[in-house]
Coordinates of C-alpha atoms (C1' of nucleotides) in Angstrom, one line a residue:
Chain A
X67 CA -4.2 19.9 0.1
X68 CA -7.3 21.3 1.8
X69 CA -7.0 23.0 5.2
X70 CA -6.7 20.1 7.7
X71 CA -9.0 20.4 10.7
X72 CA -7.3 20.1 14.1
X73 CA -9.4 17.1 14.9
X74 CA -8.0 15.2 12.0
X75 CA -4.4 16.5 12.4
X76 CA -4.5 15.3 16.0
X77 CA -5.0 11.7 14.8
X78 CA -2.2 11.6 12.2
X79 CA 0.6 10.6 14.6
X80 CA -0.9 7.1 14.5
X81 CA -0.1 7.1 10.8
X82 CA 3.5 8.2 11.5
X83 CA 3.8 5.2 13.7
X84 CA 2.7 2.9 10.8
X85 CA 5.0 4.6 8.4
X86 CA 7.9 4.3 10.8
X87 CA 7.3 0.6 11.6
X88 CA 6.4 -0.8 8.1
X89 CA 7.5 1.9 5.8
X90 CA 5.3 4.1 3.6
X91 CA 5.1 1.4 0.9
X92 CA 3.7 -1.3 3.0
X93 CA 1.2 0.9 4.7
X94 CA -2.1 0.8 2.8
X95 CA -4.4 3.8 2.9
X96 CA -6.9 1.5 4.5
X97 CA -4.4 0.7 7.3
X98 CA -4.1 4.5 7.9
X99 CA -7.8 4.7 8.0
X100 CA -8.3 2.1 10.6
X101 CA -5.2 3.2 12.7
X102 CA -6.4 6.9 12.8
X103 CA -10.1 6.2 12.8
X104 CA -10.4 8.6 9.8
X105 CA -12.2 6.9 6.9
X106 CA -10.4 6.4 3.7
X107 CA -12.7 8.6 1.7
X108 CA -12.1 11.4 4.2
X109 CA -8.3 11.0 4.0
X110 CA -8.6 11.4 0.3
X111 CA -10.9 14.4 0.8
X112 CA -8.0 16.2 2.7
X113 CA -5.0 14.7 1.2
X114 CA -4.0 13.6 -2.3
X115 CA -2.5 10.4 -0.9
X116 CA -0.3 9.0 1.8
X117 CA 2.7 10.9 0.7
X118 CA 0.8 14.1 1.4
X119 CA 0.0 12.8 4.8
X120 CA 3.8 12.3 5.4
X121 CA 4.4 15.7 4.0
X122 CA 2.0 17.2 6.4
X123 CA 3.7 15.5 9.3
X124 CA 7.0 16.6 8.1
X125 CA 6.0 20.3 7.7
X126 CA 4.5 20.2 11.1
X127 CA 7.6 18.9 12.8
X128 CA 9.8 21.2 10.9
X129 CA 7.7 24.2 11.9
X130 CA 8.1 23.1 15.5
X131 CA 11.8 23.0 15.0
X132 CA 11.9 26.4 13.3
X133 CA 9.8 27.9 16.3
X134 CA 12.1 26.4 18.9
X135 CA 15.3 27.4 17.0
X136 CA 13.9 31.0 16.6
X137 CA 13.2 31.1 20.3
X138 CA 16.6 29.8 21.2
X139 CA 18.4 32.3 18.9
X140 CA 16.5 35.3 20.3
X141 CA 17.4 34.6 24.0
X142 CA 19.4 37.4 25.7
X143 CA 22.6 35.3 26.2
X144 CA 25.9 35.1 24.5
X145 CA 25.9 33.4 21.0
X146 CA 27.8 30.4 22.4
X147 CA 25.1 29.8 25.0
X148 CA 22.3 30.3 22.5
X149 CA 24.0 27.8 20.2
X150 CA 23.9 25.1 22.9
X151 CA 20.2 26.0 23.2
X152 CA 19.7 25.5 19.5
X153 CA 21.2 22.0 19.7
X154 CA 19.0 21.1 22.7
X155 CA 16.0 22.5 20.9
X156 CA 16.5 20.3 18.0
X157 CA 17.1 17.2 20.2
X158 CA 13.9 18.1 22.1
X159 CA 11.8 18.3 18.9
X160 CA 13.2 15.0 17.7
X161 CA 12.7 13.3 21.0
X162 CA 9.2 14.5 21.0
X163 CA 8.3 13.0 17.6
X164 CA 10.2 9.7 17.4
X165 CA 7.8 8.2 14.9
X166 CA 7.8 11.1 12.5
X167 CA 11.6 11.1 12.6
X168 CA 11.8 7.4 11.9
X169 CA 9.2 7.7 9.2
X170 CA 11.2 10.4 7.5
X171 CA 14.6 8.7 7.5
X172 CA 13.1 5.9 5.6
X173 CA 10.8 7.8 3.2
X174 CA 12.2 11.3 3.0
X175 CA 11.8 11.4 -0.8
X176 CA 8.1 10.9 -0.5
X177 CA 7.5 13.8 1.8
X178 CA 8.4 16.1 -1.0
X179 CA 11.0 16.9 -3.6
X180 CA 14.5 16.7 -2.1
X181 CA 15.6 20.2 -3.2
X182 CA 12.4 21.7 -1.7
X183 CA 13.0 19.9 1.5
X184 CA 16.6 21.2 1.5
X185 CA 15.2 24.7 1.0
X186 CA 12.8 24.3 3.9
X187 CA 15.6 23.1 6.2
X188 CA 17.7 26.1 5.1
X189 CA 15.0 28.5 6.1
X190 CA 14.2 26.8 9.4
X191 CA 17.7 26.0 10.5
X192 CA 20.7 27.0 8.4
X193 CA 19.9 30.6 8.0
X194 CA 19.1 31.4 11.6
X195 CA 22.1 29.4 12.9
X196 CA 24.4 31.1 10.4
X197 CA 23.4 34.5 11.7
X198 CA 23.9 33.2 15.2
X199 CA 27.4 32.1 14.3
X200 CA 28.1 35.5 12.9
X201 CA 26.9 37.2 16.0
X202 CA 29.1 34.9 18.0
X203 CA 32.1 36.3 16.1
X204 CA 31.0 39.8 17.0
X205 CA 30.3 39.2 20.6
X206 CA 33.5 37.2 21.0
X207 CA 31.9 34.0 22.3
X208 CA 32.6 32.0 19.1
X209 CA 35.5 31.6 16.7
X210 CA 35.2 32.7 13.1
X211 CA 34.8 30.0 10.5
X212 CA 35.5 30.5 6.9
X213 CA 32.2 29.2 5.9
X214 CA 29.3 29.6 8.3
X215 CA 26.8 27.9 6.1
X216 CA 28.8 24.7 6.1
X217 CA 29.3 25.1 9.8
X218 CA 25.6 25.2 10.2
X219 CA 25.2 22.0 8.2
X220 CA 27.9 20.3 10.3
X221 CA 25.9 21.2 13.4
X222 CA 22.6 20.0 12.0
X223 CA 24.1 16.8 10.7
X224 CA 25.9 16.1 14.0
X225 CA 22.7 16.5 16.0
X226 CA 20.4 14.7 13.4
X227 CA 22.6 11.7 12.9
X228 CA 23.3 11.0 16.6
X229 CA 19.6 11.4 17.4
X230 CA 18.6 9.1 14.6
X231 CA 21.1 6.5 15.7
X232 CA 19.1 6.2 18.9
X233 CA 15.7 6.3 17.2
X234 CA 16.7 3.8 14.5
X235 CA 17.5 1.2 17.1
X236 CA 14.4 2.0 19.2
X237 CA 16.5 3.3 22.1
X238 CA 14.9 6.2 23.9
X239 CA 16.4 9.6 23.0
X240 CA 17.3 11.7 26.0
X241 CA 18.3 15.2 25.0
X242 CA 19.9 15.9 28.4
X243 CA 22.3 13.1 28.2
X244 CA 23.1 13.3 24.5
X245 CA 23.6 17.1 24.1
X246 CA 26.8 17.4 26.2
X247 CA 28.5 14.6 24.1
X248 CA 27.6 16.5 20.9
X249 CA 28.5 19.9 22.2
X250 CA 31.9 19.1 23.6
X251 CA 32.9 18.0 20.1
X252 CA 31.6 21.0 18.1
X253 CA 32.4 23.6 20.8
X254 CA 35.8 22.4 22.2
X255 CA 36.9 20.3 19.2
X256 CA 38.7 17.0 19.3
X257 CA 42.2 18.3 19.4
X258 CA 43.9 18.5 22.8
X259 CA 43.6 21.9 24.5
X260 CA 47.4 22.9 24.1
X261 CA 47.7 22.2 20.4
X262 CA 47.4 25.2 18.0
X263 CA 44.3 25.4 15.9
X264 CA 45.1 24.0 12.5
X265 CA 44.8 26.1 9.4
X266 CA 44.0 23.7 6.6
Chain B
X242 CA 19.5 -12.4 -4.1
X243 CA 21.6 -14.5 -6.6
X244 CA 25.2 -13.7 -7.1
X245 CA 25.1 -10.7 -9.5
X246 CA 27.5 -11.0 -12.5
X247 CA 29.9 -8.0 -12.9
X248 CA 28.5 -7.3 -16.3
X249 CA 25.1 -6.5 -14.8
X250 CA 26.4 -4.8 -11.7
X251 CA 28.2 -2.4 -14.0
X252 CA 25.0 -1.3 -15.6
X253 CA 23.1 -0.6 -12.3
X254 CA 24.4 2.9 -11.8
X255 CA 22.0 3.9 -14.5
X256 CA 19.2 2.7 -12.2
X257 CA 20.6 4.8 -9.4
X258 CA 20.3 7.9 -11.6
X259 CA 16.6 7.0 -12.1
X260 CA 16.0 6.4 -8.4
X261 CA 17.7 9.7 -7.6
X262 CA 15.8 11.7 -10.1
X263 CA 12.2 10.4 -9.9
X264 CA 12.3 8.4 -6.7
X265 CA 12.0 4.6 -6.4
X266 CA 8.3 4.8 -6.4
X267 CA 8.0 6.6 -9.7
X268 CA 10.5 4.3 -11.4
X269 CA 8.9 1.3 -13.0
X270 CA 10.9 -1.9 -13.3
X271 CA 10.4 -1.4 -17.1
X272 CA 12.2 1.9 -16.8
X273 CA 15.1 0.3 -15.1
X274 CA 15.2 -2.3 -17.8
X275 CA 15.4 0.2 -20.7
X276 CA 17.9 2.5 -18.8
X277 CA 20.3 -0.3 -18.0
X278 CA 19.7 -2.5 -21.0
X279 CA 19.0 -5.4 -18.8
X280 CA 15.6 -7.0 -19.6
X281 CA 12.9 -7.0 -17.0
X282 CA 12.8 -10.8 -16.7
X283 CA 16.6 -10.8 -16.1
X284 CA 16.3 -8.2 -13.4
X285 CA 13.7 -10.4 -11.7
X286 CA 16.1 -13.4 -12.2
X287 CA 18.7 -11.7 -10.1
X288 CA 16.8 -9.4 -7.8
X289 CA 13.5 -9.8 -6.0
X290 CA 12.5 -6.3 -7.1
X291 CA 13.6 -2.8 -7.4
X292 CA 14.2 -2.4 -3.7
X293 CA 16.8 -5.2 -3.9
X294 CA 18.5 -3.3 -6.7
X295 CA 18.8 -0.3 -4.4
X296 CA 20.0 -2.5 -1.6
X297 CA 22.7 -3.8 -3.8
X298 CA 23.8 -0.3 -4.8
X299 CA 23.8 0.6 -1.1
X300 CA 25.8 -2.3 0.1
X301 CA 28.3 -1.7 -2.7
X302 CA 28.8 1.9 -1.8
X303 CA 29.0 1.1 1.9
X304 CA 31.6 -1.5 1.2
X305 CA 33.7 1.0 -0.6
X306 CA 33.5 3.4 2.3
X307 CA 34.4 0.6 4.7
X308 CA 37.4 -0.2 2.6
X309 CA 38.5 3.5 2.4
X310 CA 37.9 4.0 6.1
X311 CA 39.9 0.9 7.0
X312 CA 42.8 2.0 4.8
X313 CA 42.8 5.5 6.4
X314 CA 42.7 4.2 9.9
X315 CA 45.6 1.9 9.3
X316 CA 48.0 4.5 8.0
X317 CA 51.2 5.1 10.0
X318 CA 50.3 8.6 11.2
X319 CA 49.0 10.2 14.3
X320 CA 45.4 9.5 15.1
X321 CA 44.5 13.1 14.5
X322 CA 45.9 12.9 11.0
X323 CA 44.2 9.6 10.3
X324 CA 41.0 11.2 11.4
X325 CA 41.2 13.9 8.8
X326 CA 41.9 11.1 6.3
X327 CA 38.7 9.3 7.4
X328 CA 36.7 12.4 6.8
X329 CA 38.2 12.9 3.4
X330 CA 37.7 9.3 2.5
X331 CA 34.0 9.5 3.2
X332 CA 33.7 12.6 1.2
X333 CA 35.5 11.0 -1.7
X334 CA 33.2 8.0 -1.8
X335 CA 30.1 10.2 -1.6
X336 CA 31.5 12.5 -4.4
X337 CA 32.1 9.4 -6.4
X338 CA 28.6 8.2 -6.3
X339 CA 26.3 11.1 -6.2
X340 CA 23.4 9.3 -7.8
X341 CA 23.5 6.5 -5.2
X342 CA 23.7 9.0 -2.4
X343 CA 20.7 11.0 -3.7
X344 CA 18.8 7.8 -4.3
X345 CA 19.5 6.7 -0.7
X346 CA 18.4 9.9 1.0
X347 CA 15.1 9.7 -0.5
X348 CA 14.5 6.0 -0.2
X349 CA 16.7 4.7 2.6
X350 CA 13.9 2.7 4.1
X351 CA 13.6 0.6 0.9
X352 CA 17.3 -0.4 0.8
X353 CA 16.7 -2.5 3.8
X354 CA 15.3 -2.4 7.4
X355 CA 16.5 0.6 9.2
X356 CA 18.0 -1.2 12.2
X357 CA 20.0 -3.5 9.9
X358 CA 21.2 -0.4 7.9
X359 CA 22.3 1.1 11.3
X360 CA 24.2 -2.0 12.1
X361 CA 25.9 -2.0 8.8
X362 CA 27.0 1.6 9.3
X363 CA 28.2 0.8 12.8
X364 CA 30.5 -1.9 11.4
X365 CA 31.7 0.0 8.5
X366 CA 32.3 3.4 10.3
X367 CA 31.4 3.8 14.0
X368 CA 33.5 0.9 15.3
X369 CA 36.7 1.7 13.4
X370 CA 36.4 5.4 14.2
X371 CA 35.7 4.8 17.8
X372 CA 38.9 2.7 18.0
X373 CA 40.8 5.5 16.2
X374 CA 39.5 8.0 18.8
X375 CA 40.7 5.8 21.6
X376 CA 44.1 5.5 20.0
X377 CA 44.2 9.2 19.7
X378 CA 43.8 9.7 23.4
X379 CA 46.7 7.2 23.9
X380 CA 49.1 8.9 21.4
X381 CA 48.1 12.3 22.7
X382 CA 46.9 13.7 19.4
X383 CA 43.2 13.8 20.4
X384 CA 41.3 14.8 23.4
X385 CA 39.3 12.2 25.4
X386 CA 35.5 12.4 25.0
X387 CA 33.1 10.8 27.5
X388 CA 31.4 8.8 24.8
X389 CA 33.4 7.9 21.7
X390 CA 30.5 6.2 20.0
X391 CA 28.5 9.4 20.0
X392 CA 31.6 11.3 18.8
X393 CA 31.8 8.9 15.9
X394 CA 28.2 9.6 15.1
X395 CA 28.7 13.3 15.3
X396 CA 31.5 13.0 12.8
X397 CA 29.6 10.8 10.4
X398 CA 26.6 13.1 10.6
X399 CA 28.6 16.2 10.1
X400 CA 30.2 14.8 7.0
X401 CA 27.1 13.1 5.6
X402 CA 24.8 16.1 6.0
X403 CA 27.1 18.7 4.6
X404 CA 27.9 16.4 1.6
X405 CA 24.2 15.7 1.1
X406 CA 23.4 19.4 1.1
X407 CA 25.5 19.8 -2.0
X408 CA 24.2 16.7 -3.7
X409 CA 20.6 17.5 -2.8
X410 CA 20.8 20.8 -4.7
X411 CA 22.8 19.3 -7.6
X412 CA 25.9 21.3 -6.8
X413 CA 29.1 19.4 -7.4
X414 CA 30.7 18.1 -4.3
X415 CA 34.4 18.8 -4.0
X416 CA 36.0 16.9 -1.1
X417 CA 39.1 19.2 -1.1
X418 CA 37.1 22.4 -0.5
X419 CA 34.6 20.9 1.9
X420 CA 36.8 18.9 4.2
X421 CA 38.6 21.9 5.8
X422 CA 35.4 23.6 6.7
X423 CA 34.2 20.4 8.5
X424 CA 37.5 19.6 10.1
X425 CA 38.0 22.9 11.6
X426 CA 34.7 22.6 13.5
X427 CA 35.2 19.1 14.8
X428 CA 38.9 19.4 15.5
X429 CA 39.3 22.9 16.7
X430 CA 35.8 23.5 18.0
X431 CA 33.7 26.7 17.7
X432 CA 34.8 28.3 20.9
X433 CA 37.6 30.9 20.7
X434 CA 41.1 29.5 21.4
X435 CA 41.6 31.2 24.8
X436 CA 38.3 30.0 26.5
X437 CA 38.5 27.1 28.8
X438 CA 37.0 23.8 27.5
X439 CA 33.5 23.6 28.9
X440 CA 32.6 20.7 31.2
X441 CA 28.8 20.2 30.8
Chain C
dC247 C1' 28.3 -35.1 -30.9
dA248 C1' 24.3 -35.8 -27.7
dC249 C1' 23.1 -34.2 -23.1
dG250 C1' 22.0 -31.6 -19.1
dG251 C1' 22.3 -27.7 -16.5
dA252 C1' 22.7 -22.8 -15.8
dG253 C1' 21.9 -18.4 -17.6
dT254 C1' 18.9 -15.5 -20.1
dT255 C1' 14.8 -13.6 -22.3
dA256 C1' 9.9 -12.7 -24.3
dG257 C1' 5.4 -12.4 -23.4
dA258 C1' 1.2 -13.5 -21.1
dC259 C1' -1.1 -13.5 -16.9
dT260 C1' -2.8 -12.3 -11.9
dG261 C1' -3.6 -9.8 -7.8
dT262 C1' -3.2 -5.8 -5.2
dT263 C1' -4.1 -1.3 -4.3
dA264 C1' -4.0 3.6 -5.2
dG265 C1' -6.9 6.7 -6.5
dT266 C1' -11.6 8.2 -8.7
dC267 C1' -16.4 8.8 -8.8
dT268 C1' -21.2 8.9 -7.2
dA269 C1' -24.5 9.8 -4.4
dG270 C1' -26.3 10.4 -0.1
dA271 C1' -26.2 12.1 4.9
dC272 C1' -25.4 15.5 8.0
dT273 C1' -24.3 20.0 9.3
dC274 C1' -24.9 25.1 9.7
dA275 C1' -26.0 29.9 8.1
dC276 C1' -29.2 32.8 6.3
Chain D
dG150 C1' -36.1 25.4 3.7
dT151 C1' -32.5 26.2 0.6
dG152 C1' -27.9 25.9 -0.6
dA153 C1' -23.1 25.4 0.4
dG154 C1' -19.6 23.0 2.6
dT155 C1' -18.2 18.7 5.1
dC156 C1' -18.0 13.9 5.5
dT157 C1' -18.6 9.0 4.3
dA158 C1' -19.8 4.3 2.1
dG159 C1' -19.2 1.6 -1.6
dA160 C1' -18.3 0.5 -6.3
dC161 C1' -15.2 0.9 -9.9
dT162 C1' -10.7 1.4 -13.0
dA163 C1' -6.2 1.6 -14.3
dA164 C1' -1.5 0.7 -13.4
dC165 C1' 2.0 -2.0 -12.1
dA166 C1' 4.6 -5.4 -9.4
dG167 C1' 5.6 -9.7 -9.5
dT168 C1' 4.9 -14.7 -11.3
dC169 C1' 5.0 -18.2 -14.6
dT170 C1' 6.0 -20.7 -18.7
dA171 C1' 8.5 -21.9 -22.4
dA172 C1' 12.0 -21.2 -25.4
dC173 C1' 16.8 -20.3 -26.7
dT174 C1' 21.8 -19.9 -25.9
dC175 C1' 25.9 -21.4 -24.1
dC176 C1' 28.7 -24.0 -21.6
dG177 C1' 31.3 -28.4 -20.0
dT178 C1' 31.1 -33.5 -19.8
dG179 C1' 30.9 -38.2 -21.2

DNA sequence: CACGGAGTTAGACTGTTAGTCTAGACTCAC
DNA sequence: GTGAGTCTAGACTAACAGTCTAACTCCGTG
């Protein structure tokens, strides 16, 4: 993939809309050309095909999330506070790019090899969050969990799935109203306050 | 889609393997024919195309999950105990069908329209779990959350994502070892035991 | 045992479209 | 003004999904 000029990158969200609405399969390269205003031959000049356009969109969105997460993690607050910021950051990025998110749920496998996508998410999210969780144990604002990586996956899954449930049914996604509902589960847990933490 | 005879349905998991490994796109109908032993013309006799084969696989797996979830929900235990059973049931179904799960992450949009898939998951999972959460408030084994539907999504996402992280990287998925790590987060929460539940 | 219908299959055929290639136009730097 | 890089139109090809036809096998029924 050649270096994509900003002028062209700026027009690709129109392609995401197409991918999200009809699916990658039912979107012809010609359709992308007319929706974005970038001629077919030019698209092939920059991208190997439509999957590479989706991959570009994905990497761009993931980079945004990585940036926001990094920012949230580096704030000068307690780990618990920063963790809520991470959740809100992810929701914000997803709310910002509904079309890309919808395009990805339906066609993730064509944005790249699944193991590589998993690696990219690990670097952008799991690793920083895992460190944050460990810091939380040190500063006393979070409880220790036996497996911080799994905990990070749980968080990512919780946020992703609830956000997608909104996007999938075309309801607007409001980070402000959704984040408390998610956070109360993962921070406070579902057991009543008086019950002893279970050791399973 | 014609009623699919059991003899043919039994051979379709081989197709799931193909879809998971190469993706739906790079799997030719001919490939499915030779992998399953069901001739191409017969496949077209029963299914409109390969997406319908994937849809069949998906519906089958989702039905299994719906059954297991229903069973777990109806046990004569406290709601909290039944909730752990629901989580374990989902993990078991996913561990049982790794290929189908991997095929679906990569090609979900071709197993059906996303809104319809969302509806199917709501019926199979969100609704029963939501009722379970409400029962938990009544029997005192679970804390009340402002939005039980979102809580159900959080649970589903937490389990799905952590399970997929294993399957995506071809590591074996062991429900027994994974479920405690998930449950401790969603039941006990990440805040330390002494801190007051946050009201955000 | 003929008959008809449903299930099953081989093989040929068609249409769509992804992706390639060519060649020309239009920059800009030097 | 020469050459390298960018961009685009249009023609072409190869692959594959999906269709169709026609045959062949089993059934159960009259």
